[in-house]
Amino acid sequence: QGQLVESGGGLVQAGGSLRLSCAASERTFRTYNMGWFRQAPGKERDFVAAISWRNGLTIYEDSVKGRFAISRDNAKNTVNLQMNSLKPEDTAAYYCAAAPNFLSRSRSEYTYWGQGTQVTVSS
């Protein structure tokens, strides 16, 4: 179903790593495409990464490509975002979201949203 719960945010120094997790229902995990978005204070909520459950395709926002990796753990019903080489500009609230139909970078495609988890990268 549509209940999503993020975890794993925190404070890390620039160059460090964090791993975010999103817990979802079995049905949601199985049938929905999953994405991560982020929103800094006063900014729009922007796309970060997404993964298709149908073919395993992953897509990324340009600024995180090569540093972040989205993955899934079917046994634990979770979607993860491994974030490496973190930069201060990565600081934001990170949101897990689920799209019922299509793998997309657009917020409008995502029907369900988690509560967010804060990531703060210090310099």
GROMACS .gro file of N, CA and C in nm:
model
  369
    1GLN      N    1   0.084  -0.120   0.000
    1GLN     CA    2   0.000   0.000   0.000
    1GLN      C    3   0.087   0.124   0.000
    2GLY      N    4   0.027   0.238   0.030
    2GLY     CA    5   0.095   0.364   0.013
    2GLY      C    6   0.174   0.415   0.131
    3GLN      N    7   0.184   0.339   0.236
    3GLN     CA    8   0.256   0.383   0.355
    3GLN      C    9   0.407   0.365   0.335
    4LEU      N   10   0.480   0.476   0.339
    4LEU     CA   11   0.624   0.476   0.320
    4LEU      C   12   0.691   0.543   0.439
    5VAL      N   13   0.799   0.484   0.488
    5VAL     CA   14   0.870   0.538   0.603
    5VAL      C   15   1.019   0.539   0.573
    6GLU      N   16   1.077   0.660   0.571
    6GLU     CA   17   1.220   0.675   0.546
    6GLU      C   18   1.298   0.670   0.677
    7SER      N   19   1.424   0.630   0.666
    7SER     CA   20   1.515   0.632   0.779
    7SER      C   21   1.658   0.641   0.727
    8GLY      N   22   1.751   0.669   0.817
    8GLY     CA   23   1.892   0.668   0.782
    8GLY      C   24   1.956   0.803   0.765
    9GLY      N   25   1.878   0.910   0.772
    9GLY     CA   26   1.936   1.042   0.760
    9GLY      C   27   2.019   1.077   0.882
   10GLY      N   28   2.099   1.182   0.867
   10GLY     CA   29   2.183   1.226   0.977
   10GLY      C   30   2.282   1.330   0.933
   11LEU      N   31   2.379   1.353   1.018
   11LEU     CA   32   2.484   1.451   0.993
   11LEU      C   33   2.612   1.380   0.954
   12VAL      N   34   2.673   1.424   0.846
   12VAL     CA   35   2.796   1.362   0.797
   12VAL      C   36   2.887   1.471   0.740
   13GLN      N   37   3.016   1.448   0.748
   13GLN     CA   38   3.111   1.542   0.690
   13GLN      C   39   3.117   1.526   0.539
   14ALA      N   40   3.154   1.633   0.471
   14ALA     CA   41   3.172   1.626   0.326
   14ALA      C   42   3.270   1.515   0.291
   15GLY      N   43   3.234   1.439   0.187
   15GLY     CA   44   3.314   1.326   0.147
   15GLY      C   45   3.271   1.195   0.210
   16GLY      N   46   3.185   1.203   0.309
   16GLY     CA   47   3.137   1.085   0.377
   16GLY      C   48   3.020   1.020   0.307
   17SER      N   49   2.964   0.920   0.374
   17SER     CA   50   2.856   0.840   0.315
   17SER      C   51   2.741   0.823   0.412
   18LEU      N   52   2.622   0.807   0.356
   18LEU     CA   53   2.503   0.770   0.430
   18LEU      C   54   2.422   0.674   0.346
   19ARG      N   55   2.344   0.591   0.412
   19ARG     CA   56   2.255   0.499   0.343
   19ARG      C   57   2.114   0.521   0.394
   20LEU      N   58   2.027   0.567   0.306
   20LEU     CA   59   1.887   0.588   0.340
   20LEU      C   60   1.806   0.464   0.305
   21SER      N   61   1.703   0.440   0.384
   21SER     CA   62   1.614   0.328   0.359
   21SER      C   63   1.470   0.376   0.357
   22CYS      N   64   1.389   0.311   0.277
   22CYS     CA   65   1.247   0.339   0.268
   22CYS      C   66   1.173   0.207   0.284
   23ALA      N   67   1.093   0.197   0.389
   23ALA     CA   68   1.015   0.077   0.414
   23ALA      C   69   0.876   0.094   0.354
   24ALA      N   70   0.834  -0.002   0.276
   24ALA     CA   71   0.705   0.003   0.208
   24ALA      C   72   0.632  -0.129   0.225
   25SER      N   73   0.503  -0.128   0.198
   25SER     CA   74   0.425  -0.251   0.202
   25SER      C   75   0.471  -0.345   0.090
   26GLU      N   76   0.442  -0.472   0.108
   26GLU     CA   77   0.481  -0.569   0.007
   26GLU      C   78   0.418  -0.537  -0.128
   27ARG      N   79   0.289  -0.500  -0.126
   27ARG     CA   80   0.220  -0.469  -0.250
   27ARG      C   81   0.284  -0.349  -0.320
   28THR      N   82   0.313  -0.245  -0.243
   28THR     CA   83   0.375  -0.125  -0.299
   28THR      C   84   0.513  -0.158  -0.356
   29PHE      N   85   0.590  -0.233  -0.282
   29PHE     CA   86   0.724  -0.271  -0.326
   29PHE      C   87   0.719  -0.351  -0.455
   30ARG      N   88   0.620  -0.435  -0.466
   30ARG     CA   89   0.613  -0.526  -0.581
   30ARG      C   90   0.561  -0.458  -0.708
   31THR      N   91   0.466  -0.368  -0.695
   31THR     CA   92   0.395  -0.316  -0.811
   31THR      C   93   0.424  -0.171  -0.846
   32TYR      N   94   0.493  -0.097  -0.760
   32TYR     CA   95   0.520   0.044  -0.782
   32TYR      C   96   0.666   0.070  -0.816
   33ASN      N   97   0.687   0.165  -0.904
   33ASN     CA   98   0.821   0.220  -0.923
   33ASN      C   99   0.852   0.312  -0.806
   34MET      N  100   0.977   0.311  -0.760
   34MET     CA  101   1.013   0.385  -0.641
   34MET      C  102   1.117   0.492  -0.672
   35GLY      N  103   1.101   0.607  -0.607
   35GLY     CA  104   1.194   0.716  -0.630
   35GLY      C  105   1.234   0.786  -0.502
   36TRP      N  106   1.344   0.858  -0.510
   36TRP     CA  107   1.389   0.946  -0.403
   36TRP      C  108   1.391   1.090  -0.455
   37PHE      N  109   1.338   1.179  -0.374
   37PHE     CA  110   1.341   1.322  -0.400
   37PHE      C  111   1.404   1.393  -0.282
   38ARG      N  112   1.445   1.517  -0.302
   38ARG     CA  113   1.500   1.594  -0.192
   38ARG      C  114   1.454   1.739  -0.201
   39GLN      N  115   1.446   1.802  -0.085
   39GLN     CA  116   1.400   1.939  -0.077
   39GLN      C  117   1.477   2.015   0.030
   40ALA      N  118   1.548   2.117  -0.011
   40ALA     CA  119   1.616   2.207   0.080
   40ALA      C  120   1.522   2.320   0.118
   41PRO      N  121   1.546   2.387   0.231
   41PRO     CA  122   1.459   2.497   0.272
   41PRO      C  123   1.445   2.604   0.164
   42GLY      N  124   1.323   2.642   0.134
   42GLY     CA  125   1.297   2.744   0.033
   42GLY      C  126   1.313   2.698  -0.110
   43LYS      N  127   1.337   2.569  -0.131
   43LYS     CA  128   1.358   2.516  -0.265
   43LYS      C  129   1.246   2.420  -0.305
   44GLU      N  130   1.242   2.388  -0.433
   44GLU     CA  131   1.147   2.290  -0.482
   44GLU      C  132   1.192   2.150  -0.443
   45ARG      N  133   1.095   2.059  -0.441
   45ARG     CA  134   1.126   1.919  -0.418
   45ARG      C  135   1.171   1.857  -0.550
   46ASP      N  136   1.297   1.819  -0.558
   46ASP     CA  137   1.357   1.778  -0.683
   46ASP      C  138   1.389   1.629  -0.686
   47PHE      N  139   1.387   1.575  -0.805
   47PHE     CA  140   1.417   1.435  -0.829
   47PHE      C  141   1.563   1.403  -0.797
   48VAL      N  142   1.586   1.285  -0.740
   48VAL     CA  143   1.720   1.237  -0.711
   48VAL      C  144   1.750   1.108  -0.787
   49ALA      N  145   1.666   1.007  -0.767
   49ALA     CA  146   1.689   0.877  -0.828
   49ALA      C  147   1.560   0.797  -0.827
   50ALA      N  148   1.551   0.699  -0.915
   50ALA     CA  149   1.434   0.611  -0.919
   50ALA      C  150   1.475   0.474  -0.972
   51ILE      N  151   1.395   0.375  -0.938
   51ILE     CA  152   1.421   0.238  -0.981
   51ILE      C  153   1.291   0.172  -1.025
   52SER      N  154   1.298   0.101  -1.136
   52SER     CA  155   1.183   0.027  -1.187
   52SER      C  156   1.182  -0.114  -1.130
   53TRP      N  157   1.065  -0.157  -1.086
   53TRP     CA  158   1.051  -0.294  -1.037
   53TRP      C  159   1.034  -0.393  -1.150
   54ARG      N  160   0.998  -0.345  -1.269
   54ARG     CA  161   0.970  -0.433  -1.380
   54ARG      C  162   1.094  -0.482  -1.452
   55ASN      N  163   1.193  -0.394  -1.467
   55ASN     CA  164   1.313  -0.432  -1.541
   55ASN      C  165   1.443  -0.393  -1.473
   56GLY      N  166   1.436  -0.334  -1.354
   56GLY     CA  167   1.556  -0.298  -1.281
   56GLY      C  168   1.624  -0.171  -1.328
   57LEU      N  169   1.565  -0.101  -1.423
   57LEU     CA  170   1.623   0.023  -1.473
   57LEU      C  171   1.634   0.127  -1.361
   58THR      N  172   1.745   0.198  -1.356
   58THR     CA  173   1.765   0.307  -1.261
   58THR      C  174   1.793   0.436  -1.335
   59ILE      N  175   1.745   0.547  -1.282
   59ILE     CA  176   1.772   0.678  -1.338
   59ILE      C  177   1.813   0.772  -1.225
   60TYR      N  178   1.898   0.872  -1.259
   60TYR     CA  179   1.954   0.962  -1.159
   60TYR      C  180   1.955   1.105  -1.208
   61GLU      N  181   1.943   1.197  -1.113
   61GLU     CA  182   1.967   1.337  -1.141
   61GLU      C  183   2.117   1.354  -1.168
   62ASP      N  184   2.152   1.444  -1.258
   62ASP     CA  185   2.290   1.454  -1.304
   62ASP      C  186   2.390   1.478  -1.191
   63SER      N  187   2.354   1.560  -1.094
   63SER     CA  188   2.450   1.598  -0.991
   63SER      C  189   2.484   1.485  -0.895
   64VAL      N  190   2.404   1.379  -0.893
   64VAL     CA  191   2.430   1.267  -0.803
   64VAL      C  192   2.478   1.143  -0.876
   65LYS      N  193   2.474   1.145  -1.007
   65LYS     CA  194   2.512   1.028  -1.085
   65LYS      C  195   2.659   0.993  -1.059
   66GLY      N  196   2.684   0.867  -1.029
   66GLY     CA  197   2.818   0.823  -0.997
   66GLY      C  198   2.850   0.830  -0.849
   67ARG      N  199   2.769   0.901  -0.773
   67ARG     CA  200   2.789   0.912  -0.629
   67ARG      C  201   2.680   0.839  -0.550
   68PHE      N  202   2.558   0.844  -0.600
   68PHE     CA  203   2.445   0.780  -0.534
   68PHE      C  204   2.406   0.654  -0.609
   69ALA      N  205   2.352   0.557  -0.537
   69ALA     CA  206   2.303   0.435  -0.599
   69ALA      C  207   2.172   0.393  -0.533
   70ILE      N  208   2.069   0.377  -0.613
   70ILE     CA  209   1.941   0.330  -0.563
   70ILE      C  210   1.933   0.180  -0.582
   71SER      N  211   1.875   0.111  -0.485
   71SER     CA  212   1.864  -0.033  -0.491
   71SER      C  213   1.742  -0.078  -0.413
   72ARG      N  214   1.711  -0.205  -0.423
   72ARG     CA  215   1.598  -0.260  -0.349
   72ARG      C  216   1.639  -0.390  -0.281
   73ASP      N  217   1.571  -0.418  -0.171
   73ASP     CA  218   1.590  -0.543  -0.099
   73ASP      C  219   1.452  -0.605  -0.085
   74ASN      N  220   1.424  -0.700  -0.170
   74ASN     CA  221   1.290  -0.760  -0.174
   74ASN      C  222   1.256  -0.832  -0.043
   75ALA      N  223   1.353  -0.899   0.016
   75ALA     CA  224   1.328  -0.974   0.138
   75ALA      C  225   1.287  -0.883   0.253
   76LYS      N  226   1.339  -0.761   0.255
   76LYS     CA  227   1.310  -0.668   0.363
   76LYS      C  228   1.206  -0.563   0.325
   77ASN      N  229   1.155  -0.572   0.202
   77ASN     CA  230   1.055  -0.475   0.154
   77ASN      C  231   1.105  -0.332   0.168
   78THR      N  232   1.228  -0.310   0.127
   78THR     CA  233   1.287  -0.177   0.139
   78THR      C  234   1.349  -0.131   0.008
   79VAL      N  235   1.354  -0.001  -0.009
   79VAL     CA  236   1.428   0.064  -0.115
   79VAL      C  237   1.535   0.150  -0.050
   80ASN      N  238   1.656   0.142  -0.101
   80ASN     CA  239   1.768   0.210  -0.038
   80ASN      C  240   1.831   0.313  -0.131
   81LEU      N  241   1.895   0.410  -0.071
   81LEU     CA  242   1.973   0.508  -0.145
   81LEU      C  243   2.108   0.519  -0.078
   82GLN      N  244   2.210   0.460  -0.141
   82GLN     CA  245   2.346   0.469  -0.092
   82GLN      C  246   2.405   0.599  -0.144
   83MET      N  247   2.450   0.685  -0.055
   83MET     CA  248   2.502   0.816  -0.091
   83MET      C  249   2.649   0.823  -0.051
   84ASN      N  250   2.735   0.833  -0.149
   84ASN     CA  251   2.879   0.843  -0.127
   84ASN      C  252   2.930   0.979  -0.173
   85SER      N  253   3.050   1.012  -0.128
   85SER     CA  254   3.114   1.138  -0.166
   85SER      C  255   3.019   1.256  -0.148
   86LEU      N  256   2.957   1.262  -0.033
   86LEU     CA  257   2.856   1.364  -0.008
   86LEU      C  258   2.915   1.504  -0.007
   87LYS      N  259   2.836   1.598  -0.057
   87LYS     CA  260   2.874   1.737  -0.065
   87LYS      C  261   2.777   1.822   0.016
   88PRO      N  262   2.820   1.939   0.063
   88PRO     CA  263   2.727   2.026   0.137
   88PRO      C  264   2.599   2.056   0.060
   89GLU      N  265   2.607   2.065  -0.071
   89GLU     CA  266   2.488   2.093  -0.151
   89GLU      C  267   2.390   1.977  -0.157
   90ASP      N  268   2.428   1.861  -0.104
   90ASP     CA  269   2.336   1.749  -0.092
   90ASP      C  270   2.246   1.763   0.030
   91THR      N  271   2.272   1.860   0.114
   91THR     CA  272   2.192   1.881   0.235
   91THR      C  273   2.047   1.910   0.198
   92ALA      N  274   1.956   1.831   0.252
   92ALA     CA  275   1.813   1.845   0.221
   92ALA      C  276   1.736   1.742   0.301
   93ALA      N  277   1.604   1.758   0.302
   93ALA     CA  278   1.516   1.652   0.347
   93ALA      C  279   1.494   1.557   0.230
   94TYR      N  280   1.516   1.430   0.252
   94TYR     CA  281   1.502   1.330   0.146
   94TYR      C  282   1.373   1.253   0.163
   95TYR      N  283   1.299   1.240   0.055
   95TYR     CA  284   1.168   1.177   0.057
   95TYR      C  285   1.163   1.057  -0.035
   96CYS      N  286   1.110   0.950   0.014
   96CYS     CA  287   1.080   0.832  -0.065
   96CYS      C  288   0.941   0.850  -0.126
   97ALA      N  289   0.924   0.805  -0.249
   97ALA     CA  290   0.795   0.818  -0.316
   97ALA      C  291   0.769   0.698  -0.405
   98ALA      N  292   0.642   0.672  -0.430
   98ALA     CA  293   0.600   0.557  -0.511
   98ALA      C  294   0.513   0.602  -0.627
   99ALA      N  295   0.543   0.550  -0.745
   99ALA     CA  296   0.469   0.581  -0.866
   99ALA      C  297   0.397   0.457  -0.916
  100PRO      N  298   0.267   0.462  -0.932
  100PRO     CA  299   0.192   0.341  -0.966
  100PRO      C  300   0.205   0.294  -1.109
  101ASN      N  301   0.243   0.382  -1.202
  101ASN     CA  302   0.236   0.347  -1.342
  101ASN      C  303   0.369   0.348  -1.415
  102PHE      N  304   0.442   0.459  -1.407
  102PHE     CA  305   0.560   0.476  -1.489
  102PHE      C  306   0.681   0.520  -1.408
  103LEU      N  307   0.797   0.475  -1.450
  103LEU     CA  308   0.922   0.524  -1.396
  103LEU      C  309   0.939   0.668  -1.444
  104SER      N  310   0.961   0.761  -1.351
  104SER     CA  311   0.956   0.901  -1.389
  104SER      C  312   1.043   0.987  -1.300
  105ARG      N  313   1.086   1.101  -1.355
  105ARG     CA  314   1.154   1.205  -1.279
  105ARG      C  315   1.056   1.310  -1.227
  106SER      N  316   0.930   1.301  -1.267
  106SER     CA  317   0.831   1.404  -1.237
  106SER      C  318   0.756   1.375  -1.109
  107ARG      N  319   0.742   1.477  -1.025
  107ARG     CA  320   0.669   1.462  -0.901
  107ARG      C  321   0.525   1.418  -0.922
  108SER      N  322   0.466   1.463  -1.033
  108SER     CA  323   0.326   1.435  -1.059
  108SER      C  324   0.296   1.287  -1.078
  109GLU      N  325   0.395   1.208  -1.113
  109GLU     CA  326   0.376   1.066  -1.134
  109GLU      C  327   0.368   0.989  -1.002
  110TYR      N  328   0.416   1.048  -0.896
  110TYR     CA  329   0.426   0.979  -0.768
  110TYR      C  330   0.303   1.005  -0.682
  111THR      N  331   0.240   0.897  -0.641
  111THR     CA  332   0.114   0.904  -0.568
  111THR      C  333   0.134   0.904  -0.417
  112TYR      N  334   0.234   0.832  -0.370
  112TYR     CA  335   0.258   0.814  -0.227
  112TYR      C  336   0.393   0.872  -0.188
  113TRP      N  337   0.395   0.935  -0.073
  113TRP     CA  338   0.516   1.000  -0.023
  113TRP      C  339   0.540   0.967   0.124
  114GLY      N  340   0.667   0.949   0.158
  114GLY     CA  341   0.704   0.932   0.297
  114GLY      C  342   0.713   1.065   0.369
  115GLN      N  343   0.750   1.060   0.495
  115GLN     CA  344   0.754   1.181   0.578
  115GLN      C  345   0.884   1.259   0.565
  116GLY      N  346   0.985   1.198   0.508
  116GLY     CA  347   1.113   1.263   0.489
  116GLY      C  348   1.213   1.231   0.598
  117THR      N  349   1.340   1.230   0.562
  117THR     CA  350   1.449   1.214   0.657
  117THR      C  351   1.558   1.315   0.623
  118GLN      N  352   1.608   1.383   0.724
  118GLN     CA  353   1.700   1.493   0.702
  118GLN      C  354   1.842   1.443   0.683
  119VAL      N  355   1.907   1.494   0.578
  119VAL     CA  356   2.048   1.469   0.553
  119VAL      C  357   2.121   1.603   0.558
  120THR      N  358   2.220   1.612   0.644
  120THR     CA  359   2.297   1.735   0.656
  120THR      C  360   2.445   1.702   0.636
  121VAL      N  361   2.506   1.769   0.540
  121VAL     CA  362   2.646   1.746   0.507
  121VAL      C  363   2.724   1.871   0.545
  122SER      N  364   2.816   1.856   0.637
  122SER     CA  365   2.895   1.968   0.684
  122SER      C  366   3.024   1.978   0.605
  123SER      N  367   3.077   2.100   0.599
  123SER     CA  368   3.203   2.123   0.528
  123SER      C  369   3.321   2.124   0.623
   0.00000   0.00000   0.00000
